[in-house]
Amino acid sequence: MTNETPRRLESYLSGAWRTGAGEPKPLFDAATGDIHALIGSEGLDMAAALDWGRTVGGPALRRHTTHERAMMLKTIGLKLLEMKDDFHRESLHTGATPRDAWPDIDGGIGTMLTFASKARRELPNARVLPEGPVEQLSKDGSFVGQHVLSPMLGVAVHINAFNFPVWGMLEKIAPALIAGMPCLVKPASTGAYLAELVARRIIDMGILPDGALQIVCGGVGDLLDHVTEQDVVTFTGSAATGHKLRSHPAIVKNSVRFTMEADSLNASILAPDAVAGTPEFDLFVKEVQREMTSKAGQKCTAIRRVLVPKSQEQAVIDALSAALAKVQPGLPSVAATRMGALASLSDRDTVRAQIARITTDAEIVFGDPDAVSTSSGDPDKGAFMNPVLLHCANSMTATAPHDTEAFGPAATVMGYDGVDEAIALAMKGRGSLVSSVFTNDDTLAAELTLGLAPQHGRVLVGNRDSAKTSTGHGSPLAPLIHGGPGRAGGGEEMGGMRGVKHFMARTAIQGTPRMLAKITGQWVAGAPAQSGMHPFRKSLAELHIGDQLVTARRAITLEDTEHFAKFTGDTFYAHMDEVAAKANPFFDDRVAHGYLIVSFAAGLFVQPDPGPVLANYGIDNLRFLTPVYFGDSLGVQLTCKEISPREGSVYGEVRWDCCVTNQNDEVVAQYDVLTMVAKSWPLPDD
Ligand code: NDP
């Protein structure tokens, strides 16, 4: 025993830190076996907590815009980074080495910061998000439709696994909070002290409105009995628990949005070209060894099945055995330790039992699941385990290695005959979070990746060119989706702003353009517009949606086009050669350059003096719709479509609808002009 008094974990529910009734359960240090914390949530009022989230947290969050909520997360993330040494110290008790804790702690905070930054770059600063184009539902344009996303009115309940107490919490609350949904986090009991510490620090910061973040340490009691149609439940953990929760009566009855991420028998494939002696073979061996031993193999994305050409089986077994022999478990607090402990002694028992199950179809070729040899630490007290490599000789007919997940430092090598068999073997995992392919052959990479794609949430292709930059098989990244079909739970998380939308309701809105503009806060063609002062003279304080400029017309001549062609070097035949242009099925004659049209349009709508429009940062959705012939006369209708003030900045983004027409009122070009506009003008001095 240490002299440290075990910390009694509390739950933050209904606006206060609360202790459960009854005798708390001990939580042990994974590596020393000492009692590190006590946990229990008996008697805590879960119905009241959900109600608190819905009635206090939700409305408070929804009073803010997406960017304001993202700014809260940025401030929180930066403050958490300053505190990360405390989290790393606490994390040692989970059995994870500092290196293993990096993706959990630094990776978790980084994910939160990435969401905060992407949201401000990619979402409008609004309370409701229009999605996709406006659909014309009538010939005369008087009836249109569009999808909008608005925050769900309930609570996002996040039930997390033990292996990533920080990342698992932050990667889920970040998108939910940006969406405007309050969260109630239930960390796995094992390692809950780390999640509780981080949640406590976030709540203490006072940046989030009360009710936006709650945490229950211990069992959830009757919480799920009280979820309603506006709540969302996300779950990460075992398939058995996931299936039980997914079919909970209240979840089924109320059609509660339920996202599940469960066991996954991820495969890594050595392609036929990557024989021993190639850089890809070495990269493959290194990656499998790393995935088997980082976090002692307790990663949902870890490689469990090692698929190799039959001719390479022995070479892979030899190379992996040599690599694994260098990894001995030890105390995570000792700097030299390469691999820490499993989360608990009972987890080790489970991993041993699972390996025993796999041995019905495979033989152990390296390591002994029952004998522990450590570089430091007491093998009887700590949940240490040495790596175990198995080999399955009848990979296509065997079942155990394809459906038994040993959630520890263990994997099975299996041989395949040809690419189709490699894909068929990977598919036997019946849906995985990730698969990786090691090859330097583009054709093989395409064949294998496309074969794997329908059954995998992510496929990583590794070769010599990305060896130094690859983020690796096991790392889910904030901009990319994390999840997988079938056995992996069928859920999807993160994926950039897709992740935010999981916590919003999608509604198809139909009505007149005027109504739609009012509802979405974005101008749409056909909605009222107002002219007056040139809109480029207006700061954000003065600018309104629908402010419009209709320009004079300008004729396009043969001389303009030839000048532009020579000046830019774009002498494409359709602009320069009458015969060739006429032979082109799209044109009746020589045509003006599309880029000349865009340039002339800018010349027509720009107001040249220094003013609140600070910069043009691009064009979206540019389409040339009607050819422009010499002698045509062009005019522009420029309308303020979307205003997105940037939080913490002196400017914001303005999107302008730009419609260029010819003398017959035919639309020749349509696009959005993107500008940065000062909030006030002149700009403040500093
Ligand atoms: P569990 O399914 O036992 O637990 C996952 C979470 O669910 C924990 O927070 C747990 O809380 C909670 N939980 C358990 N029962 C209930 C219930 N009846 N109602 C509400 N919540 C409940 O998984 P473990 O974390 O113990 O991991 C076991 C296995 O899951 C691993 O061996 C591995 O196979 C798989 N796993 C998969 C992961 C993935 O991302 N795909 C990640 C981690 C694990 P409590 O801890 O308090 O029981």
XYZ file of C-alpha atoms and ligand atoms in Angstrom:
734
model
C 0.000 0.000 0.000
C 1.115 3.619 -0.590
C 0.679 6.372 1.987
C -1.619 8.194 -0.399
C -5.244 8.281 0.782
C -7.470 7.000 -2.014
C -9.485 9.818 -3.525
C -13.259 9.444 -3.302
C -14.525 10.277 -6.758
C -17.527 12.531 -7.062
C -20.129 13.059 -9.726
C -21.045 16.518 -11.006
C -24.785 16.370 -11.488
C -27.543 18.970 -11.375
C -25.104 21.796 -10.672
C -23.124 20.298 -7.763
C -20.415 17.760 -6.978
C -22.113 14.824 -5.325
C -21.021 11.642 -3.580
C -22.919 8.398 -3.982
C -24.406 6.696 -0.974
C -23.261 3.323 0.350
C -19.869 1.666 0.334
C -17.681 2.864 -2.558
C -15.799 0.424 -4.763
C -11.988 0.521 -4.769
C -10.179 1.359 -7.991
C -6.709 -0.115 -8.111
C -3.492 1.236 -9.573
C -3.044 -1.039 -12.570
C 0.696 -1.469 -12.086
C 1.119 -1.596 -8.305
C -2.220 -2.996 -7.210
C -2.606 -0.207 -4.596
C -6.047 1.266 -4.051
C -5.881 4.597 -5.834
C -9.468 5.862 -5.733
C -12.955 4.991 -4.559
C -15.997 5.119 -6.756
C -19.753 4.907 -6.278
C -22.841 6.692 -7.508
C -25.546 4.901 -5.604
C -28.667 6.936 -5.017
C -27.721 9.847 -7.269
C -30.740 11.265 -9.062
C -30.179 10.556 -12.762
C -33.604 11.747 -13.900
C -32.931 15.119 -12.271
C -29.497 15.282 -13.922
C -30.967 14.724 -17.370
C -33.623 17.302 -16.640
C -30.955 19.760 -15.488
C -29.060 19.272 -18.727
C -32.198 19.767 -20.806
C -33.612 22.744 -18.954
C -30.486 24.569 -17.763
C -27.514 23.471 -19.894
C -29.242 23.186 -23.260
C -30.965 26.593 -23.339
C -27.781 28.281 -22.087
C -25.688 26.656 -24.814
C -28.237 27.388 -27.518
C -28.184 31.099 -26.647
C -24.669 31.058 -28.158
C -23.696 30.646 -31.798
C -21.551 27.818 -33.155
C -18.461 30.030 -33.132
C -19.066 31.239 -29.582
C -19.331 27.648 -28.411
C -16.214 26.724 -30.372
C -14.367 29.625 -28.731
C -15.325 28.256 -25.313
C -13.745 24.941 -26.277
C -10.625 26.650 -27.592
C -10.183 28.478 -24.281
C -10.819 25.272 -22.339
C -8.406 23.280 -24.534
C -5.613 25.818 -24.100
C -6.090 25.849 -20.333
C -6.116 22.028 -20.222
C -2.801 22.005 -22.065
C -1.306 24.066 -19.224
C -2.514 21.426 -16.759
C -1.477 18.369 -18.688
C 1.366 17.405 -16.340
C -1.242 16.771 -13.639
C -3.180 14.552 -16.020
C -0.068 12.630 -17.040
C 0.770 12.042 -13.370
C -2.723 10.709 -12.741
C -2.610 8.616 -15.890
C 0.337 6.564 -14.568
C -2.132 4.837 -12.253
C -4.050 3.479 -15.257
C -1.007 1.406 -16.234
C -0.259 3.529 -19.302
C 3.300 4.716 -19.889
C 3.726 8.466 -20.552
C 4.148 7.595 -24.217
C 0.891 5.654 -24.190
C -0.823 8.487 -22.336
C 0.104 10.974 -25.061
C -2.696 10.028 -27.481
C -5.137 9.982 -24.584
C -4.255 13.291 -22.941
C -2.465 15.415 -25.547
C -4.418 13.713 -28.325
C -7.717 14.313 -26.521
C -7.008 17.998 -25.919
C -5.692 18.322 -29.497
C -8.905 16.805 -30.816
C -10.950 19.325 -28.857
C -8.825 22.178 -30.211
C -9.103 20.845 -33.767
C -12.888 20.781 -33.484
C -12.873 24.313 -32.071
C -10.779 25.557 -34.954
C -12.495 23.653 -37.766
C -15.910 24.761 -36.534
C -14.912 28.415 -36.782
C -13.450 27.882 -40.240
C -16.073 25.580 -41.711
C -19.389 26.400 -40.064
C -21.281 29.672 -40.262
C -21.377 31.625 -37.023
C -25.029 30.896 -36.475
C -27.588 29.077 -34.343
C -29.018 27.086 -37.209
C -26.956 25.608 -40.054
C -28.308 25.484 -43.588
C -27.096 22.317 -45.297
C -26.682 21.768 -49.004
C -28.092 23.799 -51.861
C -31.502 25.432 -52.071
C -33.718 23.117 -54.131
C -36.035 24.755 -56.645
C -39.407 23.089 -56.121
C -41.420 25.183 -58.566
C -40.790 26.466 -62.066
C -41.311 30.123 -61.155
C -39.010 29.949 -58.108
C -41.767 30.851 -55.644
C -41.492 27.546 -53.736
C -38.099 26.247 -52.612
C -36.627 23.815 -50.113
C -33.483 23.370 -48.055
C -32.206 21.246 -45.203
C -31.327 22.894 -41.923
C -29.563 21.547 -38.874
C -30.550 22.673 -35.405
C -29.283 21.479 -31.995
C -31.157 18.570 -30.430
C -33.038 19.664 -27.316
C -31.924 16.820 -25.036
C -28.696 15.653 -23.433
C -25.840 13.801 -25.128
C -25.065 10.884 -22.814
C -21.567 9.541 -23.462
C -20.793 6.117 -21.997
C -17.075 5.590 -22.435
C -14.575 2.752 -22.354
C -11.727 2.435 -19.894
C -8.855 2.660 -22.331
C -8.985 6.361 -23.237
C -10.410 8.202 -20.215
C -9.496 11.665 -21.589
C -9.620 11.308 -25.377
C -12.809 9.249 -25.158
C -14.486 12.059 -23.240
C -13.126 15.065 -25.164
C -13.591 13.680 -28.687
C -17.271 13.203 -27.868
C -18.094 16.325 -25.875
C -16.322 18.666 -28.343
C -18.640 18.050 -31.307
C -21.720 17.805 -29.088
C -21.023 21.112 -27.343
C -20.289 22.866 -30.644
C -23.612 21.532 -31.893
C -25.254 23.080 -28.829
C -26.042 19.918 -26.883
C -25.239 19.560 -23.174
C -23.308 16.407 -22.229
C -23.468 13.890 -19.445
C -20.323 11.763 -19.422
C -20.091 8.360 -17.828
C -16.458 7.233 -17.867
C -15.706 3.539 -17.397
C -15.144 2.902 -13.697
C -11.616 1.647 -14.375
C -9.521 4.803 -14.774
C -12.481 7.096 -13.941
C -10.204 9.113 -11.633
C -8.439 10.547 -14.677
C -11.663 11.460 -16.500
C -13.053 12.946 -13.274
C -9.931 15.082 -12.798
C -10.154 16.498 -16.322
C -13.922 17.093 -16.068
C -13.430 18.776 -12.683
C -10.837 21.132 -14.147
C -13.140 21.985 -17.066
C -16.096 22.656 -14.777
C -13.928 24.711 -12.381
C -12.895 26.967 -15.266
C -16.467 28.283 -15.352
C -16.315 28.751 -19.122
C -19.144 26.398 -19.978
C -22.594 27.381 -18.808
C -23.886 25.295 -15.916
C -25.550 22.105 -17.065
C -23.441 21.929 -20.229
C -21.180 19.253 -18.772
C -22.083 16.684 -16.147
C -20.218 13.550 -15.160
C -21.277 10.466 -13.289
C -18.536 8.396 -11.659
C -19.877 4.937 -10.972
C -22.886 3.124 -12.365
C -25.526 5.046 -14.301
C -28.346 3.593 -12.217
C -31.696 4.197 -13.890
C -30.392 6.949 -16.192
C -31.305 5.189 -19.413
C -34.915 4.731 -18.225
C -35.261 8.507 -18.512
C -33.818 9.212 -21.961
C -36.229 10.806 -24.404
C -36.481 11.316 -28.163
C -34.325 14.457 -28.029
C -31.411 12.784 -26.205
C -28.458 11.087 -27.872
C -26.581 8.146 -26.370
C -23.085 7.266 -27.505
C -21.416 4.122 -26.297
C -17.881 2.752 -26.516
C -17.051 -0.594 -24.970
C -17.840 -4.252 -25.358
C -20.300 -5.500 -27.963
C -22.207 -7.336 -25.225
C -22.899 -4.164 -23.211
C -23.516 -2.186 -26.395
C -26.170 -4.589 -27.607
C -27.826 -4.537 -24.216
C -27.944 -0.745 -24.135
C -29.043 -0.400 -27.743
C -32.088 -2.521 -26.978
C -32.905 -0.718 -23.724
C -36.705 -0.177 -23.706
C -36.517 3.628 -23.420
C -33.960 3.826 -26.239
C -36.098 1.632 -28.475
C -39.446 3.208 -27.542
C -38.251 6.785 -27.967
C -36.091 6.112 -31.059
C -33.147 7.614 -29.216
C -30.200 8.255 -31.497
C -27.680 5.633 -30.373
C -24.105 5.415 -31.586
C -22.064 2.387 -30.738
C -18.442 1.565 -31.071
C -17.544 -1.911 -29.943
C -15.017 -4.696 -30.388
C -13.155 -4.749 -33.653
C -10.837 -7.395 -35.036
C -8.731 -5.042 -37.085
C -6.457 -6.550 -39.681
C -3.193 -5.362 -41.135
C -2.286 -6.772 -44.539
C 1.174 -7.279 -45.926
C 0.620 -7.052 -49.691
C 2.199 -9.630 -52.039
C 4.863 -7.169 -53.259
C 6.101 -6.400 -49.746
C 8.341 -9.421 -49.292
C 11.103 -9.693 -46.685
C 13.860 -7.227 -47.498
C 11.560 -4.463 -48.773
C 10.988 -1.274 -46.753
C 7.267 -2.096 -46.613
C 7.968 -5.450 -44.923
C 9.987 -3.682 -42.236
C 7.356 -0.968 -41.803
C 4.670 -3.634 -41.473
C 6.555 -5.527 -38.768
C 7.232 -2.294 -36.884
C 3.588 -1.245 -37.086
C 2.252 -4.615 -35.904
C 4.702 -4.649 -33.018
C 3.758 -1.089 -32.075
C 0.022 -1.757 -32.280
C 0.326 -4.936 -30.213
C 2.286 -3.278 -27.429
C 1.251 0.378 -27.233
C -1.233 0.739 -24.387
C -0.497 -2.959 -23.858
C -2.726 -3.669 -26.834
C -5.802 -2.160 -25.181
C -6.778 -0.035 -28.112
C -9.986 -0.451 -30.076
C -7.928 0.106 -33.235
C -5.063 -2.288 -32.381
C -4.019 -4.891 -34.944
C -5.466 -8.269 -33.955
C -5.076 -10.117 -37.235
C -1.839 -10.087 -39.199
C -2.571 -11.149 -42.775
C 0.456 -12.054 -44.864
C 1.155 -13.917 -48.129
C 1.628 -17.633 -47.378
C 5.218 -17.390 -48.651
C 5.995 -14.754 -46.003
C 4.414 -16.393 -42.958
C 7.610 -17.670 -41.382
C 9.571 -14.531 -42.200
C 6.877 -12.400 -40.528
C 6.686 -14.667 -37.473
C 10.477 -14.551 -37.067
C 10.688 -10.779 -37.506
C 7.745 -10.083 -35.199
C 9.019 -12.478 -32.541
C 12.388 -10.722 -32.567
C 10.692 -7.318 -32.299
C 8.328 -8.425 -29.518
C 11.174 -9.968 -27.529
C 12.482 -6.444 -26.986
C 9.274 -5.362 -25.237
C 8.990 -6.243 -21.579
C 6.233 -4.798 -19.432
C 7.111 -2.693 -16.425
C 6.051 0.147 -14.170
C 4.809 3.071 -16.278
C 6.538 5.467 -13.893
C 9.974 4.016 -14.816
C 11.419 5.903 -17.770
C 12.874 2.820 -19.483
C 9.554 0.949 -19.561
C 8.473 0.099 -23.114
C 5.050 -1.308 -22.219
C 2.897 -0.620 -19.165
C 0.252 -2.750 -17.504
C -3.204 -3.781 -18.561
C -5.977 -1.786 -16.910
C -6.682 -4.343 -14.205
C -5.990 -7.888 -13.076
C -9.458 -8.919 -14.159
C -8.772 -7.535 -17.640
C -5.660 -9.691 -17.729
C -7.732 -12.743 -16.800
C -10.113 -11.886 -19.657
C -7.266 -11.488 -22.159
C -5.814 -14.845 -21.099
C -9.198 -16.498 -21.502
C -9.615 -14.949 -24.950
C -6.160 -16.134 -26.031
C -7.062 -19.627 -24.827
C -10.158 -19.416 -27.027
C -8.086 -18.392 -30.047
C -5.778 -21.359 -29.484
C -8.600 -23.676 -30.483
C -7.738 -22.589 -34.027
C -4.169 -21.340 -33.659
C -0.914 -22.090 -31.905
C 1.164 -19.729 -29.832
C 4.452 -19.054 -31.621
C 5.821 -16.406 -29.293
C 5.276 -15.602 -25.617
C 3.416 -17.291 -22.805
C 0.170 -15.676 -21.672
C 0.481 -17.107 -18.175
C 4.137 -16.438 -17.386
C 4.956 -12.820 -16.643
C 8.429 -11.367 -16.736
C 8.711 -7.658 -16.028
C 11.489 -5.110 -16.329
C 10.183 -3.494 -13.127
C 7.139 -3.884 -10.889
C 5.646 -6.845 -9.096
C 4.116 -9.307 -11.590
C 1.746 -10.589 -8.934
C 0.323 -7.185 -8.056
C 0.387 -5.337 -11.354
C -1.675 -6.356 -14.390
C 1.422 -7.037 -16.470
C 1.435 -9.288 -19.458
C 4.066 -10.136 -22.045
C 3.203 -10.002 -25.746
C 1.789 -13.147 -27.306
C 1.924 -13.995 -31.009
C -0.207 -16.755 -32.465
C -0.213 -18.442 -35.834
C -3.289 -19.872 -37.499
C -2.456 -22.338 -40.289
C -6.032 -22.749 -41.577
C -6.946 -19.098 -41.824
C -9.904 -19.496 -44.221
C -11.720 -22.189 -42.218
C -10.779 -21.084 -38.699
C -13.269 -18.976 -36.738
C -11.705 -18.148 -33.363
C -9.035 -15.678 -34.561
C -11.641 -13.828 -36.621
C -14.195 -13.370 -33.875
C -12.321 -13.415 -30.581
C -10.908 -10.101 -29.468
C -8.106 -10.502 -26.933
C -7.987 -6.890 -25.702
C -4.298 -7.003 -24.835
C -0.840 -7.490 -26.380
C -1.821 -10.387 -28.641
C -2.305 -10.939 -32.374
C -2.604 -13.837 -34.799
C -0.588 -14.268 -37.990
C -2.574 -15.796 -40.861
C -1.452 -16.657 -44.373
C -3.371 -15.866 -47.528
C -3.217 -17.003 -51.131
C -3.833 -14.063 -53.452
C -5.398 -10.664 -52.972
C -8.994 -11.907 -53.057
C -8.267 -14.235 -50.165
C -6.591 -11.419 -48.220
C -9.772 -9.358 -48.598
C -11.968 -12.340 -47.729
C -9.954 -12.906 -44.540
C -10.211 -9.259 -43.514
C -13.986 -9.454 -44.116
C -14.212 -12.315 -41.634
C -13.872 -9.651 -38.930
C -17.456 -8.777 -39.939
C -16.895 -5.031 -39.782
C -13.868 -3.268 -38.340
C -12.797 0.184 -37.287
C -9.623 0.134 -39.331
C -7.472 -1.960 -41.574
C -4.026 -1.224 -42.935
C -2.301 -2.308 -46.105
C 1.459 -2.255 -46.574
C 2.485 -2.080 -50.197
C 4.493 -0.019 -52.636
C 2.332 -1.132 -55.565
C -0.426 1.361 -56.453
C -2.557 -1.228 -58.224
C -2.463 -3.614 -55.272
C -3.188 -0.701 -52.916
C -6.282 0.237 -54.930
C -7.483 -3.362 -55.231
C -7.056 -4.122 -51.539
C -8.385 -0.786 -50.276
C -11.528 -0.842 -52.400
C -12.095 -4.460 -51.434
C -11.843 -3.585 -47.741
C -13.700 -0.266 -47.805
C -17.328 -1.453 -47.387
C -16.411 -3.353 -44.235
C -14.088 -0.775 -42.638
C -14.400 2.713 -41.193
C -10.835 3.608 -42.139
C -8.111 2.084 -44.317
C -4.502 3.188 -43.984
C -2.044 2.465 -46.787
C 1.574 2.441 -45.640
C 4.693 2.523 -47.759
C 8.225 3.895 -47.834
C 7.139 7.366 -49.007
C 4.923 8.089 -46.005
C 6.992 6.152 -43.467
C 8.096 9.297 -41.651
C 4.816 11.200 -41.871
C 2.175 8.495 -41.470
C 0.024 8.879 -38.346
C -0.148 5.092 -38.104
C -2.736 2.323 -38.188
C -4.052 2.939 -34.690
C -4.659 6.686 -34.540
C -8.151 8.027 -35.154
C -7.903 11.653 -36.268
C -10.385 14.477 -35.657
C -10.920 15.343 -39.344
C -11.543 11.695 -40.330
C -14.331 9.409 -39.253
C -13.809 6.880 -36.470
C -16.186 3.935 -36.324
C -17.001 0.929 -38.362
C -19.866 -1.215 -39.606
C -21.148 -4.508 -38.220
C -19.210 -5.891 -35.359
C -17.467 -2.554 -34.793
C -20.861 -1.209 -33.730
C -22.125 0.530 -36.849
C -21.361 3.964 -35.398
C -19.471 6.922 -36.692
C -17.724 9.625 -34.688
C -15.601 12.664 -35.468
C -14.959 13.053 -39.217
C -14.601 16.815 -38.839
C -17.867 18.718 -38.927
C -19.787 15.517 -39.709
C -19.239 14.747 -36.018
C -20.991 17.970 -34.981
C -23.982 17.141 -37.152
C -24.514 13.867 -35.269
C -25.835 16.019 -32.430
C -28.168 18.122 -34.552
C -31.573 17.486 -36.037
C -31.823 17.656 -39.823
C -35.072 19.145 -41.088
C -36.216 19.780 -44.659
C -37.757 23.247 -44.820
C -40.118 24.151 -47.659
C -41.633 27.532 -48.409
C -41.110 30.749 -50.293
C -37.592 32.147 -50.716
C -38.512 34.997 -48.323
C -39.553 32.553 -45.600
C -36.523 30.367 -46.140
C -34.151 33.340 -45.885
C -35.761 34.400 -42.620
C -35.587 30.873 -41.192
C -31.990 30.121 -42.163
C -30.544 33.615 -41.849
C -29.090 33.246 -45.359
C -30.283 35.129 -48.421
C -31.604 32.914 -51.226
C -32.447 33.875 -54.780
C -35.998 35.206 -54.923
C -35.954 36.568 -51.364
C -36.318 40.342 -50.904
C -33.174 42.410 -51.428
C -32.424 46.050 -50.754
C -30.156 48.441 -52.591
C -28.684 51.745 -51.468
C -25.146 52.494 -50.353
C -22.592 50.224 -52.102
C -22.453 47.174 -49.834
C -18.639 47.182 -49.933
C -18.797 50.489 -48.027
C -20.601 48.837 -45.138
C -18.957 47.313 -42.075
C -20.513 44.254 -40.475
C -22.306 46.623 -38.105
C -24.137 48.160 -41.071
C -24.384 45.269 -43.511
C -27.546 43.165 -43.753
C -28.462 39.937 -45.454
C -30.050 40.896 -48.793
C -28.037 44.109 -49.299
C -27.658 44.146 -53.040
C -25.769 45.851 -55.835
C -26.960 45.682 -59.441
C -24.183 46.911 -61.708
C -24.177 48.613 -65.074
C -23.488 46.392 -68.105
C -20.223 45.962 -69.945
C -19.784 44.556 -73.456
C -17.209 41.862 -74.173
C -15.282 42.300 -77.425
C -12.958 40.210 -79.543
C -10.144 42.585 -78.538
C -10.831 42.016 -74.832
C -10.612 38.259 -75.340
C -7.445 38.357 -77.432
C -5.821 40.757 -75.002
C -6.720 38.462 -72.082
C -5.448 35.404 -73.990
C -2.075 36.966 -74.727
C -1.760 38.570 -71.332
C -2.446 35.349 -69.392
C -1.137 32.826 -71.911
C -4.529 31.069 -72.033
C -4.862 30.692 -75.806
C -7.199 27.692 -75.700
C -8.683 27.166 -79.180
C -12.281 27.912 -78.170
C -11.246 31.541 -77.550
C -8.821 31.912 -80.453
C -9.730 29.686 -83.399
C -13.111 30.253 -85.018
C -13.185 27.030 -87.033
C -12.157 24.842 -84.122
C -14.596 26.628 -81.789
C -17.475 26.083 -84.199
C -16.617 22.396 -84.400
C -16.984 22.124 -80.627
C -20.453 20.780 -79.686
C -20.883 23.384 -76.922
C -20.140 26.552 -78.889
C -21.486 28.328 -81.989
C -18.428 30.549 -82.294
C -15.366 31.750 -80.404
C -16.201 32.438 -76.746
C -14.820 34.649 -73.998
C -12.763 32.987 -71.247
C -14.690 32.068 -68.119
C -11.940 33.686 -66.067
C -12.312 36.866 -68.090
C -16.006 36.903 -67.160
C -15.132 36.511 -63.476
C -12.514 39.267 -63.780
C -14.880 41.642 -65.554
C -17.550 40.857 -62.962
C -15.148 41.914 -60.198
C -14.401 45.064 -62.169
C -18.121 45.780 -62.282
C -18.977 45.163 -58.629
C -15.862 46.287 -56.764
C -15.828 49.596 -54.939
C -12.143 50.537 -55.139
C -11.519 52.801 -52.146
C -10.033 51.580 -48.881
C -12.983 50.410 -46.828
C -14.427 47.684 -44.637
C -13.949 44.899 -47.188
C -10.467 43.760 -46.224
C -9.783 40.838 -48.537
C -11.270 38.418 -50.997
C -10.381 34.903 -49.871
C -11.948 32.831 -52.604
C -14.868 31.754 -54.646
C -17.214 28.830 -53.990
C -19.333 26.839 -56.402
C -18.285 28.650 -59.584
C -20.242 27.505 -62.639
C -20.217 28.882 -66.170
C -23.733 28.295 -67.446
C -24.055 30.077 -70.806
C -21.299 30.779 -73.366
C -20.365 34.436 -73.773
C -19.829 35.549 -77.381
C -18.175 38.720 -78.578
C -20.598 41.607 -78.395
C -22.498 40.153 -75.418
C -23.050 42.555 -72.595
C -22.604 41.419 -68.989
C -24.052 42.718 -65.751
C -23.720 41.534 -62.146
C -26.149 41.163 -59.280
C -24.187 40.896 -56.054
C -26.145 40.131 -52.898
C -25.022 39.697 -49.314
C -25.875 36.070 -48.595
C -24.310 35.141 -45.272
C -22.608 37.150 -42.512
C -20.391 35.266 -40.088
C -18.711 37.546 -37.520
C -15.536 35.896 -36.269
C -15.354 35.569 -32.496
C -12.450 37.407 -30.883
C -11.553 39.207 -34.109
C -12.083 42.636 -35.695
C -13.546 41.111 -38.846
C -15.893 38.414 -40.055
C -16.598 36.436 -43.215
C -19.208 37.590 -45.699
C -20.465 35.379 -48.491
C -21.913 37.168 -51.519
C -24.188 35.619 -54.074
C -22.784 36.674 -57.430
C -24.944 36.231 -60.506
C -23.563 37.337 -63.878
C -26.123 37.667 -66.691
C -26.005 38.596 -70.362
C -28.190 41.097 -72.243
C -30.939 38.436 -72.510
C -30.955 37.945 -68.710
C -29.478 34.478 -69.148
C -27.198 33.507 -66.256
C -23.686 33.110 -67.673
C -21.902 32.579 -64.355
C -23.030 31.911 -60.807
C -20.835 31.712 -57.710
C -20.273 32.824 -54.141
C -17.631 35.464 -53.511
C -15.981 35.103 -50.106
C -14.672 38.188 -48.353
C -13.386 39.290 -44.974
C -15.152 42.405 -43.767
C -14.337 44.651 -40.795
C -16.813 44.617 -37.928
C -16.522 48.393 -37.799
C -14.858 50.942 -40.058
C -12.343 52.471 -39.699
C -10.638 49.575 -37.934
C -9.732 50.103 -34.284
C -6.118 51.337 -33.851
C -4.679 48.170 -32.271
P -17.933 -2.531 -21.017
O -18.849 -2.741 -22.143
O -18.058 -3.397 -19.849
O -18.071 -1.030 -20.488
C -18.064 0.083 -21.345
C -18.791 1.210 -20.646
O -20.132 0.853 -20.437
C -18.238 1.523 -19.266
O -18.335 2.904 -19.039
C -19.178 0.774 -18.359
O -19.217 1.289 -17.061
C -20.468 0.996 -19.080
N -21.499 0.047 -18.735
C -21.377 -1.275 -18.486
N -22.586 -1.809 -18.265
C -23.486 -0.806 -18.354
C -24.886 -0.715 -18.189
N -25.626 -1.784 -17.912
N -25.475 0.476 -18.339
C -24.753 1.569 -18.643
N -23.425 1.551 -18.788
C -22.796 0.370 -18.649
O -16.540 -2.544 -21.622
P -15.111 -2.390 -20.924
O -14.796 -0.946 -20.847
O -14.990 -3.159 -19.674
O -14.263 -3.106 -22.025
C -14.536 -4.456 -22.282
C -14.252 -4.789 -23.700
O -14.814 -3.828 -24.596
C -12.810 -4.805 -24.052
O -12.211 -5.970 -23.616
C -12.885 -4.654 -25.547
O -13.142 -5.890 -26.122
C -14.045 -3.743 -25.775
N -13.655 -2.351 -25.966
C -13.858 -1.788 -27.180
C -13.498 -0.487 -27.406
C -13.784 0.193 -28.699
O -13.562 1.397 -28.824
N -14.256 -0.438 -29.716
C -12.830 0.315 -26.402
C -12.679 -0.377 -25.151
C -13.101 -1.630 -24.956
P -18.417 0.576 -15.857
O -16.987 0.642 -16.224
O -18.758 1.414 -14.687
O -18.917 -0.815 -15.805
